[in-house]
PDB file of C-alpha atoms in Angstrom:
ATOM      1  CA  MET M   1      12.636 -15.135  37.554  1.00 46.00           C
ATOM      2  CA  VAL M   2       9.650 -13.499  35.900  1.00 49.00           C
ATOM      3  CA  LEU M   3       9.104  -9.781  36.085  1.00 46.00           C
ATOM      4  CA  CYS M   4       5.446  -8.894  35.755  1.00 51.00           C
ATOM      5  CA  VAL M   5       4.485  -5.275  35.516  1.00 51.00           C
ATOM      6  CA  ARG M   6       0.916  -4.470  36.449  1.00 54.00           C
ATOM      7  CA  GLY M   7      -1.189  -4.197  33.304  1.00 54.00           C
ATOM      8  CA  SER M   8       1.456  -5.650  30.986  1.00 55.00           C
ATOM      9  CA  ARG M   9      -0.632  -8.786  30.370  1.00 59.00           C
ATOM     10  CA  ARG M  10      -3.383  -6.650  28.898  1.00 64.00           C
ATOM     11  CA  GLN M  11      -1.122  -4.947  26.408  1.00 82.00           C
ATOM     12  CA  TRP M  12       0.483  -7.943  24.693  1.00 86.00           C
ATOM     13  CA  PRO M  13      -2.429  -8.414  22.227  1.00 86.00           C
ATOM     14  CA  GLN M  14      -2.022  -4.788  21.132  1.00 89.00           C
ATOM     15  CA  VAL M  15       1.707  -5.249  20.623  1.00 90.00           C
ATOM     16  CA  LEU M  16       1.091  -8.484  18.714  1.00 92.00           C
ATOM     17  CA  ALA M  17      -1.572  -6.834  16.533  1.00 92.00           C
ATOM     18  CA  PHE M  18       0.708  -3.870  15.789  1.00 93.00           C
ATOM     19  CA  ALA M  19       3.602  -6.200  14.865  1.00 94.00           C
ATOM     20  CA  LEU M  20       1.353  -8.284  12.589  1.00 94.00           C
ATOM     21  CA  VAL M  21      -0.009  -5.204  10.833  1.00 94.00           C
ATOM     22  CA  ILE M  22       3.470  -3.768  10.228  1.00 95.00           C
ATOM     23  CA  ALA M  23       4.919  -7.126   9.090  1.00 95.00           C
ATOM     24  CA  GLY M  24       1.964  -7.701   6.769  1.00 95.00           C
ATOM     25  CA  LEU M  25       2.264  -4.267   5.194  1.00 94.00           C
ATOM     26  CA  VAL M  26       5.997  -4.697   4.632  1.00 95.00           C
ATOM     27  CA  MET M  27       5.530  -8.167   3.109  1.00 94.00           C
ATOM     28  CA  PHE M  28       2.798  -6.900   0.798  1.00 92.00           C
ATOM     29  CA  PHE M  29       4.444  -3.695  -0.399  1.00 90.00           C
ATOM     30  CA  VAL M  30       7.898  -5.202  -0.907  1.00 91.00           C
ATOM     31  CA  ASN M  31       6.262  -7.770  -3.212  1.00 88.00           C
ATOM     32  CA  GLY M  32       3.449  -5.526  -4.449  1.00 83.00           C
ATOM     33  CA  GLU M  33       4.713  -5.417  -8.017  1.00 81.00           C
ATOM     34  CA  ALA M  34       4.488  -9.205  -8.312  1.00 81.00           C
ATOM     35  CA  VAL M  35       0.949  -9.148  -6.902  1.00 80.00           C
ATOM     36  CA  VAL M  36      -0.229  -6.397  -9.250  1.00 81.00           C
ATOM     37  CA  ASN M  37       1.617  -7.751 -12.303  1.00 78.00           C
ATOM     38  CA  GLY M  38      -0.538 -10.825 -12.656  1.00 75.00           C
ATOM     39  CA  ALA M  39       1.063 -13.497 -14.845  1.00 76.00           C
ATOM     40  CA  ALA M  40       3.439 -11.088 -16.607  1.00 81.00           C
ATOM     41  CA  VAL M  41       7.154 -11.848 -16.397  1.00 85.00           C
ATOM     42  CA  GLU M  42       9.357  -8.758 -16.583  1.00 83.00           C
ATOM     43  CA  CYS M  43      13.026  -7.910 -16.727  1.00 83.00           C
ATOM     44  CA  ASP M  44      13.697  -4.357 -15.533  1.00 77.00           C
ATOM     45  CA  GLY M  45      10.145  -3.385 -16.467  1.00 77.00           C
ATOM     46  CA  SER M  46      10.233  -4.925 -19.949  1.00 82.00           C
ATOM     47  CA  PRO M  47       8.040  -7.953 -20.679  1.00 85.00           C
ATOM     48  CA  MET M  48       9.861 -11.225 -21.256  1.00 87.00           C
ATOM     49  CA  ARG M  49       8.975 -14.172 -23.478  1.00 89.00           C
ATOM     50  CA  PRO M  50      10.017 -17.816 -23.103  1.00 89.00           C
ATOM     51  CA  GLY M  51      13.596 -18.380 -24.194  1.00 89.00           C
ATOM     52  CA  GLN M  52      14.795 -14.888 -23.225  1.00 88.00           C
ATOM     53  CA  TRP M  53      17.413 -14.071 -20.610  1.00 90.00           C
ATOM     54  CA  CYS M  54      17.494 -11.136 -18.203  1.00 87.00           C
ATOM     55  CA  MET M  55      20.902  -9.530 -17.703  1.00 84.00           C
ATOM     56  CA  SER M  56      21.326  -7.831 -14.325  1.00 74.00           C
ATOM     57  CA  THR M  57      23.194  -4.539 -14.268  1.00 72.00           C
ATOM     58  CA  SER M  58      23.990  -4.938 -10.561  1.00 69.00           C
ATOM     59  CA  GLY M  59      26.376  -7.831 -11.147  1.00 66.00           C
ATOM     60  CA  GLY M  60      23.890 -10.573 -10.255  1.00 69.00           C
ATOM     61  CA  GLY M  61      24.342 -12.391 -13.547  1.00 80.00           C
ATOM     62  CA  ALA M  62      21.713 -13.530 -15.995  1.00 87.00           C
ATOM     63  CA  THR M  63      18.435 -15.261 -15.247  1.00 87.00           C
ATOM     64  CA  SER M  64      16.255 -17.189 -17.660  1.00 89.00           C
ATOM     65  CA  TYR M  65      12.575 -16.619 -18.335  1.00 88.00           C
ATOM     66  CA  ASP M  66      11.697 -19.660 -16.204  1.00 90.00           C
ATOM     67  CA  GLU M  67      13.762 -18.407 -13.255  1.00 90.00           C
ATOM     68  CA  GLU M  68      12.146 -14.984 -13.468  1.00 87.00           C
ATOM     69  CA  LYS M  69       8.715 -16.622 -13.623  1.00 89.00           C
ATOM     70  CA  ARG M  70       9.488 -18.639 -10.452  1.00 90.00           C
ATOM     71  CA  ASN M  71      10.730 -15.487  -8.709  1.00 86.00           C
ATOM     72  CA  GLU M  72       7.548 -13.629  -9.676  1.00 87.00           C
ATOM     73  CA  ALA M  73       5.399 -16.517  -8.370  1.00 89.00           C
ATOM     74  CA  ARG M  74       7.330 -16.542  -5.078  1.00 90.00           C
ATOM     75  CA  GLY M  75       6.943 -12.785  -4.745  1.00 90.00           C
ATOM     76  CA  LYS M  76       3.231 -13.056  -5.424  1.00 91.00           C
ATOM     77  CA  LEU M  77       2.871 -15.743  -2.748  1.00 92.00           C
ATOM     78  CA  VAL M  78       4.738 -13.646  -0.176  1.00 93.00           C
ATOM     79  CA  GLY M  79       2.646 -10.603  -1.103  1.00 92.00           C
ATOM     80  CA  TYR M  80      -0.621 -12.472  -0.564  1.00 93.00           C
ATOM     81  CA  ALA M  81       0.730 -13.933   2.687  1.00 95.00           C
ATOM     82  CA  GLY M  82       1.472 -10.361   3.772  1.00 95.00           C
ATOM     83  CA  ALA M  83      -2.139  -9.410   3.115  1.00 94.00           C
ATOM     84  CA  GLY M  84      -3.194 -12.351   5.291  1.00 96.00           C
ATOM     85  CA  VAL M  85      -0.813 -11.382   8.110  1.00 96.00           C
ATOM     86  CA  PHE M  86      -2.114  -7.797   7.940  1.00 96.00           C
ATOM     87  CA  THR M  87      -5.716  -9.048   8.139  1.00 96.00           C
ATOM     88  CA  LEU M  88      -4.829 -11.269  11.106  1.00 96.00           C
ATOM     89  CA  GLY M  89      -3.331  -8.246  12.875  1.00 95.00           C
ATOM     90  CA  ILE M  90      -6.530  -6.265  12.345  1.00 95.00           C
ATOM     91  CA  VAL M  91      -8.619  -9.191  13.663  1.00 95.00           C
ATOM     92  CA  VAL M  92      -6.426  -9.462  16.792  1.00 93.00           C
ATOM     93  CA  PHE M  93      -6.705  -5.707  17.352  1.00 92.00           C
ATOM     94  CA  ILE M  94     -10.514  -5.747  17.003  1.00 92.00           C
ATOM     95  CA  GLY M  95     -10.844  -8.886  19.121  1.00 91.00           C
ATOM     96  CA  ASN M  96      -8.752  -7.312  21.857  1.00 86.00           C
ATOM     97  CA  GLY M  97     -10.976  -4.230  21.802  1.00 85.00           C
ATOM     98  CA  ILE M  98     -14.102  -6.369  22.116  1.00 84.00           C
ATOM     99  CA  ALA M  99     -12.591  -8.374  24.980  1.00 81.00           C
ATOM    100  CA  ARG M 100     -11.637  -5.182  26.830  1.00 78.00           C
ATOM    101  CA  ARG M 101     -15.187  -3.821  26.543  1.00 79.00           C
ATOM    102  CA  LYS M 102     -16.646  -7.047  27.907  1.00 78.00           C
ATOM    103  CA  ASN M 103     -14.257  -7.014  30.881  1.00 74.00           C
ATOM    104  CA  ARG M 104     -15.241  -3.514  31.962  1.00 70.00           C
TER     105      ARG M 104
END
């Protein structure tokens, strides 16, 4: 059984665009430090060099320079993906607005 409310088909692109924009912003800002940092590898805000270990104060153990570098690269990738998801949401929102104007 499908329940179809009059006008609900027209609103799904807006809901999708809003969800994409919010998800993209969250992905970007949660990983924003990795995006802005560039190639720097840090441990609690202090720069690391190869061969150093980062000791976590929250009980997570120690991580090597290489592990921190991989984590930074992963965070950077997710941050850039968030920017792409945000951009896609804006494109869907604008495209929906253009389609609505043409249908009037």
